[in-house]
Coordinates of C-alpha atoms in Angstrom, one line a residue:
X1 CA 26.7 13.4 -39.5
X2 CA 25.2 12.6 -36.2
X3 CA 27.0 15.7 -34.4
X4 CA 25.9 17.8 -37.2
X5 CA 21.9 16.7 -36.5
X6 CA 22.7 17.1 -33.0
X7 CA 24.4 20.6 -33.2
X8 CA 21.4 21.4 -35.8
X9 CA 18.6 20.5 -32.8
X10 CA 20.4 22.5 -30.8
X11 CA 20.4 25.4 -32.6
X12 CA 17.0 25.4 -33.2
X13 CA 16.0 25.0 -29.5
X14 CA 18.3 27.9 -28.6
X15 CA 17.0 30.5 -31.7
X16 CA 13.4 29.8 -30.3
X17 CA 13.6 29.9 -26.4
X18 CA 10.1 30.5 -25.7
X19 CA 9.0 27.8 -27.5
X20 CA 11.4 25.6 -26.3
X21 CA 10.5 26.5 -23.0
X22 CA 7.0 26.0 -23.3
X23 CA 7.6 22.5 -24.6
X24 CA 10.0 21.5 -21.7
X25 CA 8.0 23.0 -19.0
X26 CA 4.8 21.0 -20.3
X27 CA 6.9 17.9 -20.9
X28 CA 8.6 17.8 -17.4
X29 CA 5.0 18.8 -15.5
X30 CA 3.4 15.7 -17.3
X31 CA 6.0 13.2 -17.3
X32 CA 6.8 14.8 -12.8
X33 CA 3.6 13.6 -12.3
X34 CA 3.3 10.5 -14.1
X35 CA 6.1 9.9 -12.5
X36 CA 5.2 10.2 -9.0
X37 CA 1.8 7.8 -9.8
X38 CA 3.8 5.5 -11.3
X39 CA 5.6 5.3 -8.4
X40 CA 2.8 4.9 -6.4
X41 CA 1.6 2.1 -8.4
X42 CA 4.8 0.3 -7.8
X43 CA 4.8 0.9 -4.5
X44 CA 1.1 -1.0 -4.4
X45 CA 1.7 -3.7 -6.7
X46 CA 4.8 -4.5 -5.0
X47 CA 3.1 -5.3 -1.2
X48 CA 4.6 -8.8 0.2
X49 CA 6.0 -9.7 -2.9
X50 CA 9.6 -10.2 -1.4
X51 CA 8.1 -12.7 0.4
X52 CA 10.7 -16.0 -0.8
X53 CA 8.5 -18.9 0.6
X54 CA 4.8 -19.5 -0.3
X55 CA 2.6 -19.6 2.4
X56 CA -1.4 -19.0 2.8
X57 CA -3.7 -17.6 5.2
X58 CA -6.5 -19.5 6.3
X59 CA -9.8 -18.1 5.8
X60 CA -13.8 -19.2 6.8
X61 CA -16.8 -18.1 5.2
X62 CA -20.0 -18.4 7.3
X63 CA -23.4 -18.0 5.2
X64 CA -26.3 -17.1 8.3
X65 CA -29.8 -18.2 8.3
X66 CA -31.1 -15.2 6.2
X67 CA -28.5 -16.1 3.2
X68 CA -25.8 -13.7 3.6
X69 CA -22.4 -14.5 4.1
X70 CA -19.3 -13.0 5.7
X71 CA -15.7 -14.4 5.5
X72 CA -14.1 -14.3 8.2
X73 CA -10.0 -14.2 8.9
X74 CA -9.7 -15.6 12.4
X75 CA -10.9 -18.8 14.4
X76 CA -9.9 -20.6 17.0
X77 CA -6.3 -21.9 18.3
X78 CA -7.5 -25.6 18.7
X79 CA -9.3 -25.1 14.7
X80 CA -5.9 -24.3 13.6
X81 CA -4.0 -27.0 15.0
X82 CA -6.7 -29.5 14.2
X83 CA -6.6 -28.6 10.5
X84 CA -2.6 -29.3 10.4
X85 CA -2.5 -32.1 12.6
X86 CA -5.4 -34.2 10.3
X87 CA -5.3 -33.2 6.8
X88 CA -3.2 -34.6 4.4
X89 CA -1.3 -31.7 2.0
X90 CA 0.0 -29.2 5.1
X91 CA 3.1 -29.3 5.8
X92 CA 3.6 -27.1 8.7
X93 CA 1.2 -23.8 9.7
X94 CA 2.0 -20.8 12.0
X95 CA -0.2 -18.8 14.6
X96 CA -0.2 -15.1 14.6
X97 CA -2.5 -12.1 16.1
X98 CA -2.3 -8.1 15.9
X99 CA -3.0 -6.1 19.2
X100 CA -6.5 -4.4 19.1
X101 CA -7.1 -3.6 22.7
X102 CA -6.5 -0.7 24.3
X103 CA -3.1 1.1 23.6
X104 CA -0.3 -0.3 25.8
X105 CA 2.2 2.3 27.3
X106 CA 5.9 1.6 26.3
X107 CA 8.4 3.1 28.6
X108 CA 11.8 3.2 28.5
X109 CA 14.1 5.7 31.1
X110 CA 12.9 8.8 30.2
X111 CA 10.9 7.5 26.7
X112 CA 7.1 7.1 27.5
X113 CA 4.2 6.8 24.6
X114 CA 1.3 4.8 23.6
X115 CA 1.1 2.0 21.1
X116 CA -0.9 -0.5 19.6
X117 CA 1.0 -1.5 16.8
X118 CA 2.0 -4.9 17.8
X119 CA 1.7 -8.3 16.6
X120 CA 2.5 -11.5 18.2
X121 CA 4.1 -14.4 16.3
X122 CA 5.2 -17.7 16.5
X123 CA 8.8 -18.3 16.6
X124 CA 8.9 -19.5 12.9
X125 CA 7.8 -16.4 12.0
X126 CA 10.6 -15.5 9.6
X127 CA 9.9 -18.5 7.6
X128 CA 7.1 -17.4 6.7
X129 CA 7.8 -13.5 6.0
X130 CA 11.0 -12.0 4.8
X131 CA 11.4 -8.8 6.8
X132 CA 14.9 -7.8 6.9
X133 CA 16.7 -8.6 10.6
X134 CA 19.1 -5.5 10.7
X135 CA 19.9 -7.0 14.0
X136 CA 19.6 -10.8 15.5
X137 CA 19.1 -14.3 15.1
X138 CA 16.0 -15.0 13.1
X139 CA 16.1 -18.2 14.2
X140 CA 16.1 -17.3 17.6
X141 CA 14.6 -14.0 18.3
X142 CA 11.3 -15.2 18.9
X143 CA 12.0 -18.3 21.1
X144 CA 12.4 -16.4 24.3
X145 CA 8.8 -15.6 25.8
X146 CA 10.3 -12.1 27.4
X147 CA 12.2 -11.9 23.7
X148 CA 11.2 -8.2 21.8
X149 CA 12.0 -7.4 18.1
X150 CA 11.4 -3.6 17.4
X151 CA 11.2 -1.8 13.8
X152 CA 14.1 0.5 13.2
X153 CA 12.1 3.7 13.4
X154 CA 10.9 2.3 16.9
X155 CA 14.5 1.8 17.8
X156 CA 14.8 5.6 16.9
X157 CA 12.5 6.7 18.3
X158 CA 13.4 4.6 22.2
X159 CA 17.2 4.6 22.1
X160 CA 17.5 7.4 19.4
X161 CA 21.2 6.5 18.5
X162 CA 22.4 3.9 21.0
X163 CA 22.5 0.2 20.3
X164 CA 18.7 -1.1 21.6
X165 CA 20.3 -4.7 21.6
X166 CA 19.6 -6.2 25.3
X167 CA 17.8 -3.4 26.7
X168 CA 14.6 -3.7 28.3
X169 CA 11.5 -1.9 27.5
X170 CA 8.2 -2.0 29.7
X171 CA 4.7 -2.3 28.4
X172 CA 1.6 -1.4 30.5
X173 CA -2.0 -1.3 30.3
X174 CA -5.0 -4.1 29.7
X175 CA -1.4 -6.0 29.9
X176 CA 1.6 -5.6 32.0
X177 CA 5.5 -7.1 30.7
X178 CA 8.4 -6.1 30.0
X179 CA 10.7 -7.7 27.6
X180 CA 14.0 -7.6 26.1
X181 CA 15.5 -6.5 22.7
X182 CA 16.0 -9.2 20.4
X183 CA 16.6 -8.0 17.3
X184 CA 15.7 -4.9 14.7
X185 CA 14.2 -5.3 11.5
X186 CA 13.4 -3.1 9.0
X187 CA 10.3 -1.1 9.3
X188 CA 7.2 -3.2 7.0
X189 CA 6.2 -0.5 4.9
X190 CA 5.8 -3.0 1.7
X191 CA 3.4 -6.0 3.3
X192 CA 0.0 -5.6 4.8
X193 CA 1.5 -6.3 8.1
X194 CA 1.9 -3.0 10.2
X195 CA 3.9 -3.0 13.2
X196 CA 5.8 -1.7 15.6
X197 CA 7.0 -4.3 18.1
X198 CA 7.0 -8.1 16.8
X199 CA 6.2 -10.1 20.3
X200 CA 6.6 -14.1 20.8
X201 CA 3.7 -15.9 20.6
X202 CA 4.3 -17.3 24.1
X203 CA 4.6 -13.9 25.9
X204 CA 2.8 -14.4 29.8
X205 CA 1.1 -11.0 31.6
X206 CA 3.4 -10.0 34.8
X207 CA 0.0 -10.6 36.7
X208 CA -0.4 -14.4 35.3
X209 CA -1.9 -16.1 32.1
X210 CA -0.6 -16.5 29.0
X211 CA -1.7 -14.2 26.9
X212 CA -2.0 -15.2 23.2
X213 CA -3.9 -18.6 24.6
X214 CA -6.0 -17.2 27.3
X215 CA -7.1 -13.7 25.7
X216 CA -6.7 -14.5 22.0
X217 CA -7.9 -18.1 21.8
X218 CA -10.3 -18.4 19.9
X219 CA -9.5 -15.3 17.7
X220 CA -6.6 -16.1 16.1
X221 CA -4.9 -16.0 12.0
X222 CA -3.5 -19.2 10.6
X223 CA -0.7 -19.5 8.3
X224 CA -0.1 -22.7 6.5
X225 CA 2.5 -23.8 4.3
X226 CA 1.4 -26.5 1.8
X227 CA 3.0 -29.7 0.7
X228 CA 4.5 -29.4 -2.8
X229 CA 2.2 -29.9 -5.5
X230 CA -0.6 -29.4 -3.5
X231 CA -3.4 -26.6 -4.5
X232 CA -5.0 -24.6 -1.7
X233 CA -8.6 -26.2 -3.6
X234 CA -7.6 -29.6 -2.6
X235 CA -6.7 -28.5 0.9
X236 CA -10.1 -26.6 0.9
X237 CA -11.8 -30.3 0.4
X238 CA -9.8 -32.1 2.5
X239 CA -10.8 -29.6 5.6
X240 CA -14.7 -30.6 4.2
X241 CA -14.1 -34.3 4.0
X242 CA -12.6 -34.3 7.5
X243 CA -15.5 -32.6 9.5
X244 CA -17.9 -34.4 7.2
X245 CA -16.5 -37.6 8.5
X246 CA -15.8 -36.3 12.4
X247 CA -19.3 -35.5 12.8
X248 CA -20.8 -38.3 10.7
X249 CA -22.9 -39.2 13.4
X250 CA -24.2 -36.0 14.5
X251 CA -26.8 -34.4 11.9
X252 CA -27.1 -30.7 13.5
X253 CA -23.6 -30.2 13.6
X254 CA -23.3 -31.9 9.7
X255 CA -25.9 -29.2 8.8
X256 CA -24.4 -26.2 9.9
X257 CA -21.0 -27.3 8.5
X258 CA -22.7 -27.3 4.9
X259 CA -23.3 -23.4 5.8
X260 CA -19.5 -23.3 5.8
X261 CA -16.1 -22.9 3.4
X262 CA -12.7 -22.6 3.4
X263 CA -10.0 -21.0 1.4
X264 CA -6.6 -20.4 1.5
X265 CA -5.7 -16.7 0.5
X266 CA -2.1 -16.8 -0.7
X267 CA -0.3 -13.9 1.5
X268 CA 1.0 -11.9 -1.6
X269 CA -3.2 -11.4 -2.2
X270 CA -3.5 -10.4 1.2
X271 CA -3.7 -6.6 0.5
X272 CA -5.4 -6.0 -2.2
X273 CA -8.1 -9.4 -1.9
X274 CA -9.3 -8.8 1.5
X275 CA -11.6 -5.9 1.5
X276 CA -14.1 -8.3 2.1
X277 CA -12.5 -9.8 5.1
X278 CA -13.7 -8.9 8.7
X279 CA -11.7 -9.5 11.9
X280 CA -8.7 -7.9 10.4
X281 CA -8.7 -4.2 10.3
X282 CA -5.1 -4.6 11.9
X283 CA -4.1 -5.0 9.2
X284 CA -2.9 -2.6 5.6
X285 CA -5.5 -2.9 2.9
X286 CA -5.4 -1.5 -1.0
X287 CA -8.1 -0.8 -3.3
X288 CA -7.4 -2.5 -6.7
X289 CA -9.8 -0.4 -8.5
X290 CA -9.2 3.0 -7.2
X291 CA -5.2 2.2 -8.0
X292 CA -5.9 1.6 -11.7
X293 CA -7.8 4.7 -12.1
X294 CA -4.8 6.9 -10.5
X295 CA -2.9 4.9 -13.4
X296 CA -4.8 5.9 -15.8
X297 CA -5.0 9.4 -14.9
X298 CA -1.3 9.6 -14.7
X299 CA -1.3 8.0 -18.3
X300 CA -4.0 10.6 -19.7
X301 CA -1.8 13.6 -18.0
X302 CA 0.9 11.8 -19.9
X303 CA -0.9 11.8 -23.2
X304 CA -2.0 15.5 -22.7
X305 CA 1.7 16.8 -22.4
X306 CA 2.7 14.9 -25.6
X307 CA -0.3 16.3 -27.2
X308 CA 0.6 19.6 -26.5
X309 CA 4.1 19.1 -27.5
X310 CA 3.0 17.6 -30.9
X311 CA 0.1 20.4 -31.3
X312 CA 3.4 23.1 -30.9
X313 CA 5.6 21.4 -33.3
X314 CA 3.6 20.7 -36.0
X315 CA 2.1 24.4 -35.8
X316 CA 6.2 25.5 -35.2
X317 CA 6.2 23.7 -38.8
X318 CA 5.1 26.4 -40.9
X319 CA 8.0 29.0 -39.7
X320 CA 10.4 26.4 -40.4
X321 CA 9.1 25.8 -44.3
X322 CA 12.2 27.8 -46.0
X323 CA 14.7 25.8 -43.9
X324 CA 13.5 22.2 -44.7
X325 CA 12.9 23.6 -48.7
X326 CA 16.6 24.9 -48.7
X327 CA 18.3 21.6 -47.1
X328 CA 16.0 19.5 -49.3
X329 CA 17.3 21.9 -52.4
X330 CA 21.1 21.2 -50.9
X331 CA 20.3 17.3 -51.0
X332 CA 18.9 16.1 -48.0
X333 CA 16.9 13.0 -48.0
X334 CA 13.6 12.8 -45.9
X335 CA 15.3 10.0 -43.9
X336 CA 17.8 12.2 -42.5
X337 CA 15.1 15.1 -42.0
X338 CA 13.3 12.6 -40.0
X339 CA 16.3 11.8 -37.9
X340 CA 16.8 15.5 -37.3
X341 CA 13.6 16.3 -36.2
X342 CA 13.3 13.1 -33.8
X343 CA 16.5 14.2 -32.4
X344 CA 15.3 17.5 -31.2
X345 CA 12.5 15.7 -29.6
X346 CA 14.7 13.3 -27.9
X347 CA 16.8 16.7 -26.8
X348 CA 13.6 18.3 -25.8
X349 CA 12.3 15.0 -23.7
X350 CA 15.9 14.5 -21.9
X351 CA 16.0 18.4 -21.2
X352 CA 12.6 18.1 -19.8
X353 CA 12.8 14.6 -17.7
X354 CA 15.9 16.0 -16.2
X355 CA 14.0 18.7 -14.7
X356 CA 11.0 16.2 -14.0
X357 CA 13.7 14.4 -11.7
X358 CA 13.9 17.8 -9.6
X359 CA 10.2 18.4 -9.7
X360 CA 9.6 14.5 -8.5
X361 CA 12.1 14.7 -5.9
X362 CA 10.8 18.1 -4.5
X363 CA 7.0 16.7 -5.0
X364 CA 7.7 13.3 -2.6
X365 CA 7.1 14.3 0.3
X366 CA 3.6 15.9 -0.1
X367 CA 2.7 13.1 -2.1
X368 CA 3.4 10.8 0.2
X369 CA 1.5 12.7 2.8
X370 CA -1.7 13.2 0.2
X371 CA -1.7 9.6 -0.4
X372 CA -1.4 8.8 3.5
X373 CA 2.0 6.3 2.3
X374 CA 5.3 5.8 2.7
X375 CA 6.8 4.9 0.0
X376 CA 9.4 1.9 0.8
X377 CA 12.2 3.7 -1.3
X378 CA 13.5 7.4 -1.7
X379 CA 13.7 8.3 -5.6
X380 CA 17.4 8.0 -6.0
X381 CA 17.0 4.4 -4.2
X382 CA 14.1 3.1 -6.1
X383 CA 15.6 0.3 -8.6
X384 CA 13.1 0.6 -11.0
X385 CA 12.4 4.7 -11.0
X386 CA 15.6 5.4 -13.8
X387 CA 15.0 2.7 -16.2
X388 CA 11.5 3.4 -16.0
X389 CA 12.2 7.5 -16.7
X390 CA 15.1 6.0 -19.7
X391 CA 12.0 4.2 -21.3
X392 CA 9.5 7.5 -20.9
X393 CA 12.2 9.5 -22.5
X394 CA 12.2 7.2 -25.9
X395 CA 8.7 6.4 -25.5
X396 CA 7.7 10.4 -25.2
X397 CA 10.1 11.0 -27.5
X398 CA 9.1 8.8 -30.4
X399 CA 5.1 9.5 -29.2
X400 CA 5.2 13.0 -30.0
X401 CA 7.9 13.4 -32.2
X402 CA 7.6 11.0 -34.7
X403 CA 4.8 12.8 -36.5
X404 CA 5.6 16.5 -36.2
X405 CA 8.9 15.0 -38.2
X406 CA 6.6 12.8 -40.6
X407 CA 5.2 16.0 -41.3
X408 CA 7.9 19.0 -41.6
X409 CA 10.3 16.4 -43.4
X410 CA 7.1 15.7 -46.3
X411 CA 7.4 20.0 -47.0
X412 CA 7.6 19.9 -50.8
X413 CA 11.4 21.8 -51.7
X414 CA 9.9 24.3 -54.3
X415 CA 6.6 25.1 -52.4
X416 CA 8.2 25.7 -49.3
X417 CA 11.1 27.8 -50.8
X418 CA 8.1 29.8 -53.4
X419 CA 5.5 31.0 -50.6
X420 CA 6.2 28.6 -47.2
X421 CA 3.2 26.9 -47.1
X422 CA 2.7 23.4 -48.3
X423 CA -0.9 20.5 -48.5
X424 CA 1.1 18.7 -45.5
X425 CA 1.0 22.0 -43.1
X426 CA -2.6 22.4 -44.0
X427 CA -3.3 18.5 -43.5
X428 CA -1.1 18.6 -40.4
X429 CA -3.8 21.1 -39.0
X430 CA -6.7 18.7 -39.0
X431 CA -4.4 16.7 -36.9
X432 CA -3.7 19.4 -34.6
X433 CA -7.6 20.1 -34.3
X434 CA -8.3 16.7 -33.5
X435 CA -5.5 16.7 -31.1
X436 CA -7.0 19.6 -29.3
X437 CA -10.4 18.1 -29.0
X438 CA -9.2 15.1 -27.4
X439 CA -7.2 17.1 -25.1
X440 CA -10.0 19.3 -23.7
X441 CA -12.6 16.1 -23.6
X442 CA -9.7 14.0 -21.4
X443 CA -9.2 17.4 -19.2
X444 CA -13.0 17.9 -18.8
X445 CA -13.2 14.2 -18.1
X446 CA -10.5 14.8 -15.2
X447 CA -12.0 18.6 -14.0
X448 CA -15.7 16.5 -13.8
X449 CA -13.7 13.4 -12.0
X450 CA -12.2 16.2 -9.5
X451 CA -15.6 17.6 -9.0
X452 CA -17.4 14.8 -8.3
X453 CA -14.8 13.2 -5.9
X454 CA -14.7 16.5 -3.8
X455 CA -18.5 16.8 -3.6
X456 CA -18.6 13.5 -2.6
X457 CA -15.8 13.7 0.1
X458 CA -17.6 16.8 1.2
X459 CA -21.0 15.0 1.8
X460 CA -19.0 11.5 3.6
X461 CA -17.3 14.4 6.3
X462 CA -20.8 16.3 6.5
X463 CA -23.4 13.7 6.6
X464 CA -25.1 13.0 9.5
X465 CA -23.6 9.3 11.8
X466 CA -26.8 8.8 13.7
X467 CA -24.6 10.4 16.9
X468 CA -22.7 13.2 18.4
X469 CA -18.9 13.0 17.6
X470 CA -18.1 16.7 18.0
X471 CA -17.4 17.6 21.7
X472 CA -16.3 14.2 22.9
X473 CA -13.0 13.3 24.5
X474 CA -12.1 9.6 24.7
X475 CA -9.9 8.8 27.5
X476 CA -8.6 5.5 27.1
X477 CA -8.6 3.4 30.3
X478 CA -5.3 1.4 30.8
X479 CA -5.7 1.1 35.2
X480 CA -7.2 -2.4 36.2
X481 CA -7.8 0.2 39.6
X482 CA -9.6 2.4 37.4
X483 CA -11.9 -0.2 35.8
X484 CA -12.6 -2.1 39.4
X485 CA -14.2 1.2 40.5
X486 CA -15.7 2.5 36.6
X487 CA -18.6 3.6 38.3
X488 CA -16.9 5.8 40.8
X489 CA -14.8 7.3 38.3
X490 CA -17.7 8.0 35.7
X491 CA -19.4 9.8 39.0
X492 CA -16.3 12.2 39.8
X493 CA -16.3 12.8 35.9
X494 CA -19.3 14.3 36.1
X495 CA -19.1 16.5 39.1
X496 CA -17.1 18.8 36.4
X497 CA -19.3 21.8 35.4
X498 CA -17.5 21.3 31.9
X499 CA -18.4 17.9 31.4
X500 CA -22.3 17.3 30.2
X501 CA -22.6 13.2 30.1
X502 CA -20.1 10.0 30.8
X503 CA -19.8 6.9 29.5
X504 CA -17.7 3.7 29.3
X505 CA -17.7 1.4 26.3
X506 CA -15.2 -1.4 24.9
X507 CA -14.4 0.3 22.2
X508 CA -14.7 3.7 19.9
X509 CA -17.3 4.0 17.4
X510 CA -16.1 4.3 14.1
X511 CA -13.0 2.4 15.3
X512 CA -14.0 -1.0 13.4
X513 CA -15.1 -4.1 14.5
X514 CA -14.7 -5.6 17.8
X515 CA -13.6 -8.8 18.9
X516 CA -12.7 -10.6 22.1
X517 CA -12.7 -14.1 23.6
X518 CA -12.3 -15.4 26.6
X519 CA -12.6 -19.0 28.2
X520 CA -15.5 -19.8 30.2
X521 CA -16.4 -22.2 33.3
X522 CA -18.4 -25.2 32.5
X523 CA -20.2 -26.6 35.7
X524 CA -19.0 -30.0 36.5
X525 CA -15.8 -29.5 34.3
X526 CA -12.2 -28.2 35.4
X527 CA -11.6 -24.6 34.7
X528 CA -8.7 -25.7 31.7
X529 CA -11.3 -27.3 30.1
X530 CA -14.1 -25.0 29.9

């Protein structure tokens, strides 16, 4: 019986190729890009949440004079350790800082480039994040202050094929070093973390300090791991309670501290809660809301290629009326008319997400460049990609087949056989009307959506910044000669009939915001303390 529906379906697909065709075309357009948003959305969703142990970042919101607040996601070294030395719940924390000065030049024989894409970590790093060590000890890699872990596409892109393991690579600018390869890990394309090279903590400048404590200090990100049953609230009011009671006797200080809070920002929240966070453009940030929209979208496309497979079915229907009259004449139950009309759709579906594999596949790569991501697998790696497309193809399936079958199985034997039209084909046209509304209100919905984001895209790249940006090269300045003698330089710079105006700034506007620390001389005090 069930080679007989199946031969059946076929037959009927074959004897109408153009319709056949339309419907798989349609089906594998809608469910290609569902497809690729869904995997987008997966890709999202899933940021840092390999992670195995649960650890939080520490985070201070400030509210100013004039009642606004900002939260903040660095402080101080010595705020840091304070907090885990002398309140109860924290069982261990870890210090860690992105780059954001300017670019450092990493050269290796005949490999040169600029980078910023660095972040310095404590040697328990790994305890805290589980990135993949292709190569190493994560136990050790760290611990050696001239110790270098590199991302495998960095190791590609230095050594190309040879092993990096033991080689040295030279850094130079703002900072000079040159440190050792440690170990290779796989590149972070899941976590908000974005990096190239993963420094130690303890890392000194060729010329002299350390760098994390002396440039860094009071600027840095705090990772904590909490003791067990212990909620990131409590820890919140036991920071409170603990500089409530430390400056009990000083009433200016007690004031300004009620102007504070502090949270703990579990790090799988990390990319999609921090928007609101400043002092961390380092790092990779998602917008919740703008994610679910693409979801929905996807869905509607979705809904608007089973629409128009139901909408070409049910109006196939009335060609079809002799056939169902004749088996229904021969002793076929509606059950088994059903079953043969769902089965078509289920060949239809499969036909069409086989090609909506190709069309995915193909698509990838420009998608991933129109969303500006990488997704962290390729489409025949992605775990999740198959049993996901298996559950579109019954889902689609029963979706818009089920009632194109409800129908043409309901055909009345003797009015289908006596003039091939039956009340179901005429009731199954309201349907299809309605159908066709909804489909042209969801698609002017998306043409509108399209419309608006373009025009406002348009206006964000052509309204006026309050300064000049066209016609400006930024040089960036990595020569401790060069800046000793700015002035000079700027001088020569404009002795150049091309060049109109100089300046020197700290950093680029439109860059983001700018931070640096350094330790000051108190009189009457020794330099370490100041």
């Amino acid at each position: 019986m069930l080679k007989n529906y199946i031969k059946t379906a076929y037959r009927n697909l074959a004897r109408n190729k153009v319709h056949s065709s339309l419907n798989v075309a349609g089906l594998a357009l809608g469910i290609a890009c569902f497809s690729l948003i869904f995997l987008h959305l997966e890709n999202e969703f899933s940021h840092d949440s390999f992670h195995e142990n649960e650890s939080y970042r520490f985070l201070l919101n400030e509210q100013s004079g004039d009642g606004t607040s900002s939260t903040n996601g660095i402080v101080s070294i010595k705020v840091l350790d304070e907090i885990a030395e002398n309140v109860s719940g924290i069982e261990d924390h870890m210090l860690l800082r992105d780059y954001d000065h300017g670019p450092l030049v990493v050269d290796y024989e005949e490999v040169s480039f600029k980078s910023r894409k660095m972040v310095f970590a404590e040697q328990d790093f790994f305890e805290y994040f589980s990135f993949d060590l292709l190569q190493g000890d994560k136990s050790t890699a760290l611990s050696d202050p001239k110790g270098l872990i590199i991302t495998e596409s960095t190791a590609k892109r230095i050594f190309n094929e040879a092993d990096p393991m033991g080689e040295f690579v030279k850094f130079s600018g703002p900072f000079e070093f040159t440190l050792q390869v440690k170990g290779v890990m796989r590149d972070p394309k899941n976590s908000f973390l974005d990096f190239e090279f993963l420094m130690p903590f303890e890392l000194q400048d060729d010329r002299g300090p350390v760098i994390m404590r002396r440039v860094w200090g009071y600027s840095m990100y705090g990772y904590y791991k909490l003791a067990e049953g212990t909620s990131p609230e409590t820890i919140s009011a036991n920071i409170k309670d603990y500089y409530n009671k430390l400056y009990a006797e000083n009433p200016e200080t007690l004031e300004s501290l009620k102007r504070e809070e502090y949270s703990f920002q579990p790090i799988s929240d990390i990319y999609f809660g921090s928007n609101h966070v400043t002092f961390d453009e380092g790092y990779r940030k998602g917008n919740k809301r703008n994610t679910l929209v693409l979801g929905a979208i996807g869905l509607f496309i979705l809904l608007i290629a089973c629409m128009n497979y139901i909408n070409a079915t049910t109006a196939k229907s009335i060609s079809r009326s002799k056939e169902i009259g004749v088996r229904k004449t021969f002793g076929a139950f509606r059950s088994q008319l059903i079953l043969q009309f769902l089965g078509e759709a289920m060949i239809t579906t499969l036909i069409a997400a086989l090609f909506s594999i190709l069309i995915t596949d193909l698509s990838m790569p420009f998608f991933e460049q129109l969303m500006d991501k990488t997704m962290r697998y390729s489409l025949t790696e992605n775990p999740i990609y198959f049993k996901a497309l298996l559950a579109i193809i019954f889902g689609v399936s029963i979706i818009s087949g089920l009632y194109p079958a409800l129908v043409q199985s309901s055909f009345s034997a003797s009015d289908s056989l006596k003039n091939g039209r039956s009340d179901s084909m005429l009731r199954g046209n309201g349907l299809r009307r309605l159908l066709v509304g909804v489909q042209l209100l969801i698609t002017l919905i998306l043409i509108s959506s399209v419309i608006l984001i373009v025009r406002q895209t348009k206006f964000v790249n052509e309204m006026d910044l309050g300064y000049q940006k066209d016609n400006i090269i930024i040089v960036p300045n990595n020569s401790d000669e060069v800046a000793k003698q700015i002035s000079t330089y700027r001088n020569e710079l404009l002795k150049s009939p091309y060049i109109l105006e100089a300046t020197v700034g700290m950093d680029v506007l439109g860059f983001g915001s700018t931070n640096s620390s350094k330790f000051l001389s108190v009189e009457g005090k020794p330099k370490d303390k100041g």
